[in-house]
Amino acid sequence: MRRGSLLASFAYAAQGVRYALRTQRNMRIHAAAAVVVITAAALLHLSWGRWVVLLLAITLVMAMELMNTALESVVDLASPEIHPLAKAAKDTAAGAVLLAAIFAVVAGVIVFYRPFMDLLGLGG
Ligand SMILES: Nc1ncnc2c1ncn2[C@@H]1O[C@H](COP(=O)(O)OP(=O)(O)OP(=O)(O)O)[C@@H](O)[C@H]1O
């Protein structure tokens, strides 16, 4: 595979995802949550609109975690010693993941509420 080819760039990106899954516990938690959510969505035969919201939320959280991992690596490389700006960079990136995760939880509750109530026979 040629180093600068399109195929090579996909392979490097896949390596990045594998690296994050291997080294970041939070990334593994996000991936496990995504599997649970996708399985539940399939079992409940959700509408296309609800699927889109769920997939957007899952993608947002995992993309934020990947960016957070990238930023942590760059900060550790550039500033292995303690520095207030290194702290600010890492904390802000972690804040972005937190915001995305809160959005995903709220979106999940909104998306699953009605189908879940219907399943229990409690729909109005
Ligand atoms: N070089 C540094 N200078 C100052 N504070 C730092 C530095 N590195 C890390 N910290 C502080 O320690 C916290 C944890 O940093 P660490 O690199 O361990 O990330 P982490 O907890 O492993 O993040 P994640 O769980 O997302 O992998 C940071 O959010 C930051 O507040």
Short mmCIF file of C-alpha atoms and ligand atoms in Angstrom, two decimals:
data_model
loop_
_atom_site.label_atom_id
_atom_site.label_comp_id
_atom_site.label_asym_id
_atom_site.label_seq_id
_atom_site.Cartn_x
_atom_site.Cartn_y
_atom_site.Cartn_z
CA MET A 1 0.00 0.00 0.00
CA ARG A 2 1.49 3.38 -1.08
CA ARG A 3 2.10 5.67 1.92
CA GLY A 4 0.20 8.70 0.63
CA SER A 5 -2.62 6.82 -1.09
CA LEU A 6 -6.29 7.18 -0.19
CA LEU A 7 -6.34 3.55 0.97
CA ALA A 8 -3.35 4.22 3.23
CA SER A 9 -5.08 7.23 4.82
CA PHE A 10 -8.12 5.03 5.68
CA ALA A 11 -5.77 2.42 7.16
CA TYR A 12 -4.03 5.06 9.33
CA ALA A 13 -7.42 6.40 10.49
CA ALA A 14 -8.48 2.85 11.44
CA GLN A 15 -5.21 2.49 13.36
CA GLY A 16 -6.13 5.66 15.26
CA VAL A 17 -9.54 4.25 16.24
CA ARG A 18 -7.90 0.95 17.31
CA TYR A 19 -5.28 2.89 19.32
CA ALA A 20 -8.01 4.81 21.18
CA LEU A 21 -9.96 1.59 21.87
CA ARG A 22 -6.80 -0.12 23.14
CA THR A 23 -5.54 2.71 25.36
CA GLN A 24 -8.63 4.66 26.48
CA ARG A 25 -11.02 3.07 28.97
CA ASN A 26 -13.64 5.76 28.22
CA MET A 27 -13.52 4.91 24.50
CA ARG A 28 -14.27 1.25 25.35
CA ILE A 29 -17.17 2.37 27.56
CA HIS A 30 -18.56 4.52 24.70
CA ALA A 31 -18.20 1.59 22.28
CA ALA A 32 -19.97 -0.81 24.66
CA ALA A 33 -22.78 1.73 25.20
CA ALA A 34 -23.11 2.14 21.43
CA VAL A 35 -23.51 -1.63 20.96
CA VAL A 36 -26.23 -1.74 23.66
CA VAL A 37 -28.08 1.26 22.17
CA ILE A 38 -27.91 -0.08 18.60
CA THR A 39 -29.14 -3.51 19.74
CA ALA A 40 -32.05 -1.93 21.66
CA ALA A 41 -32.92 0.28 18.68
CA ALA A 42 -33.01 -2.77 16.39
CA LEU A 43 -35.15 -4.81 18.81
CA LEU A 44 -37.62 -1.93 19.23
CA HIS A 45 -37.83 -1.33 15.44
CA LEU A 46 -37.27 2.41 15.87
CA SER A 47 -38.26 4.84 13.11
CA TRP A 48 -35.58 6.18 10.71
CA GLY A 49 -35.74 9.58 12.41
CA ARG A 50 -34.98 8.05 15.81
CA TRP A 51 -32.12 5.99 14.30
CA VAL A 52 -30.57 9.14 12.82
CA VAL A 53 -30.63 10.92 16.20
CA LEU A 54 -29.04 7.90 17.94
CA LEU A 55 -26.34 7.48 15.28
CA LEU A 56 -25.56 11.21 15.43
CA ALA A 57 -25.20 11.06 19.21
CA ILE A 58 -22.98 7.95 19.08
CA THR A 59 -20.79 9.45 16.36
CA LEU A 60 -20.47 12.77 18.18
CA VAL A 61 -19.35 11.15 21.45
CA MET A 62 -16.85 8.80 19.80
CA ALA A 63 -15.45 11.53 17.55
CA MET A 64 -15.00 13.81 20.59
CA GLU A 65 -13.23 10.99 22.47
CA LEU A 66 -10.90 10.46 19.50
CA MET A 67 -10.09 14.20 19.38
CA ASN A 68 -9.54 14.13 23.17
CA THR A 69 -7.13 11.22 22.80
CA ALA A 70 -5.28 13.00 20.01
CA LEU A 71 -4.99 16.17 22.06
CA GLU A 72 -3.76 14.27 25.15
CA SER A 73 -1.02 12.69 23.04
CA VAL A 74 0.07 16.04 21.59
CA VAL A 75 0.08 17.70 25.02
CA ASP A 76 2.11 14.84 26.56
CA LEU A 77 4.57 15.13 23.66
CA ALA A 78 4.86 18.92 23.78
CA SER A 79 4.64 19.37 27.55
CA PRO A 80 5.45 16.23 29.54
CA GLU A 81 6.14 18.50 32.54
CA ILE A 82 3.31 20.06 34.57
CA HIS A 83 2.08 23.29 32.98
CA PRO A 84 -1.14 25.27 33.50
CA LEU A 85 -1.73 25.46 29.73
CA ALA A 86 -1.31 21.68 29.42
CA LYS A 87 -3.93 21.32 32.15
CA ALA A 88 -6.24 23.81 30.42
CA ALA A 89 -5.90 21.99 27.09
CA LYS A 90 -6.61 18.55 28.55
CA ASP A 91 -9.45 19.74 30.81
CA THR A 92 -11.19 21.62 27.99
CA ALA A 93 -10.95 18.65 25.64
CA ALA A 94 -12.38 16.43 28.40
CA GLY A 95 -15.16 19.02 28.82
CA ALA A 96 -16.05 18.62 25.15
CA VAL A 97 -16.42 14.86 25.63
CA LEU A 98 -18.54 15.45 28.73
CA LEU A 99 -20.89 17.82 26.86
CA ALA A 100 -21.29 15.33 24.01
CA ALA A 101 -21.96 12.50 26.47
CA ILE A 102 -24.64 14.56 28.28
CA PHE A 103 -26.27 15.31 24.91
CA ALA A 104 -26.18 11.59 24.05
CA VAL A 105 -27.86 10.59 27.32
CA VAL A 106 -30.61 13.22 26.94
CA ALA A 107 -31.15 12.28 23.28
CA GLY A 108 -31.28 8.59 24.24
CA VAL A 109 -33.95 9.23 26.88
CA ILE A 110 -36.05 11.27 24.42
CA VAL A 111 -35.66 8.72 21.60
CA PHE A 112 -36.38 5.61 23.70
CA TYR A 113 -39.08 6.98 26.01
CA ARG A 114 -42.12 6.52 23.73
CA PRO A 115 -41.13 3.16 22.14
CA PHE A 116 -40.22 1.78 25.58
CA MET A 117 -43.54 2.91 27.09
CA ASP A 118 -45.37 1.33 24.12
CA LEU A 119 -43.46 -1.92 24.70
CA LEU A 120 -44.61 -1.95 28.33
CA GLY A 121 -48.17 -1.20 27.24
CA LEU A 122 -48.05 2.17 29.01
CA GLY A 123 -48.32 4.32 25.88
CA GLY A 124 -51.05 6.92 25.92
N1 LIG B 1 1.22 18.23 31.76
C1 LIG B 1 0.22 18.52 32.60
N2 LIG B 1 0.20 19.68 33.27
C2 LIG B 1 -0.80 20.01 34.12
N3 LIG B 1 -1.88 19.21 34.37
C3 LIG B 1 -1.94 18.03 33.73
C4 LIG B 1 -0.91 17.61 32.82
N4 LIG B 1 -1.26 16.38 32.34
C5 LIG B 1 -2.41 16.08 32.92
N5 LIG B 1 -2.86 17.04 33.75
C6 LIG B 1 -4.11 17.05 34.55
O1 LIG B 1 -4.46 15.72 34.88
C7 LIG B 1 -5.71 15.38 34.27
C8 LIG B 1 -5.67 13.95 33.80
O2 LIG B 1 -4.70 13.88 32.76
P1 LIG B 1 -4.39 12.53 32.01
O3 LIG B 1 -3.34 12.77 31.00
O4 LIG B 1 -4.16 11.45 33.00
O5 LIG B 1 -5.74 12.29 31.27
P2 LIG B 1 -6.72 11.13 31.59
O6 LIG B 1 -7.34 11.30 32.94
O7 LIG B 1 -6.00 9.87 31.29
O8 LIG B 1 -7.85 11.43 30.53
P3 LIG B 1 -8.72 10.33 29.85
O9 LIG B 1 -9.45 9.67 30.98
O10 LIG B 1 -9.61 11.10 28.91
O11 LIG B 1 -7.73 9.45 29.15
C9 LIG B 1 -5.90 16.40 33.14
O12 LIG B 1 -7.27 16.60 32.83
C10 LIG B 1 -5.25 17.64 33.73
O13 LIG B 1 -6.15 18.30 34.62
#
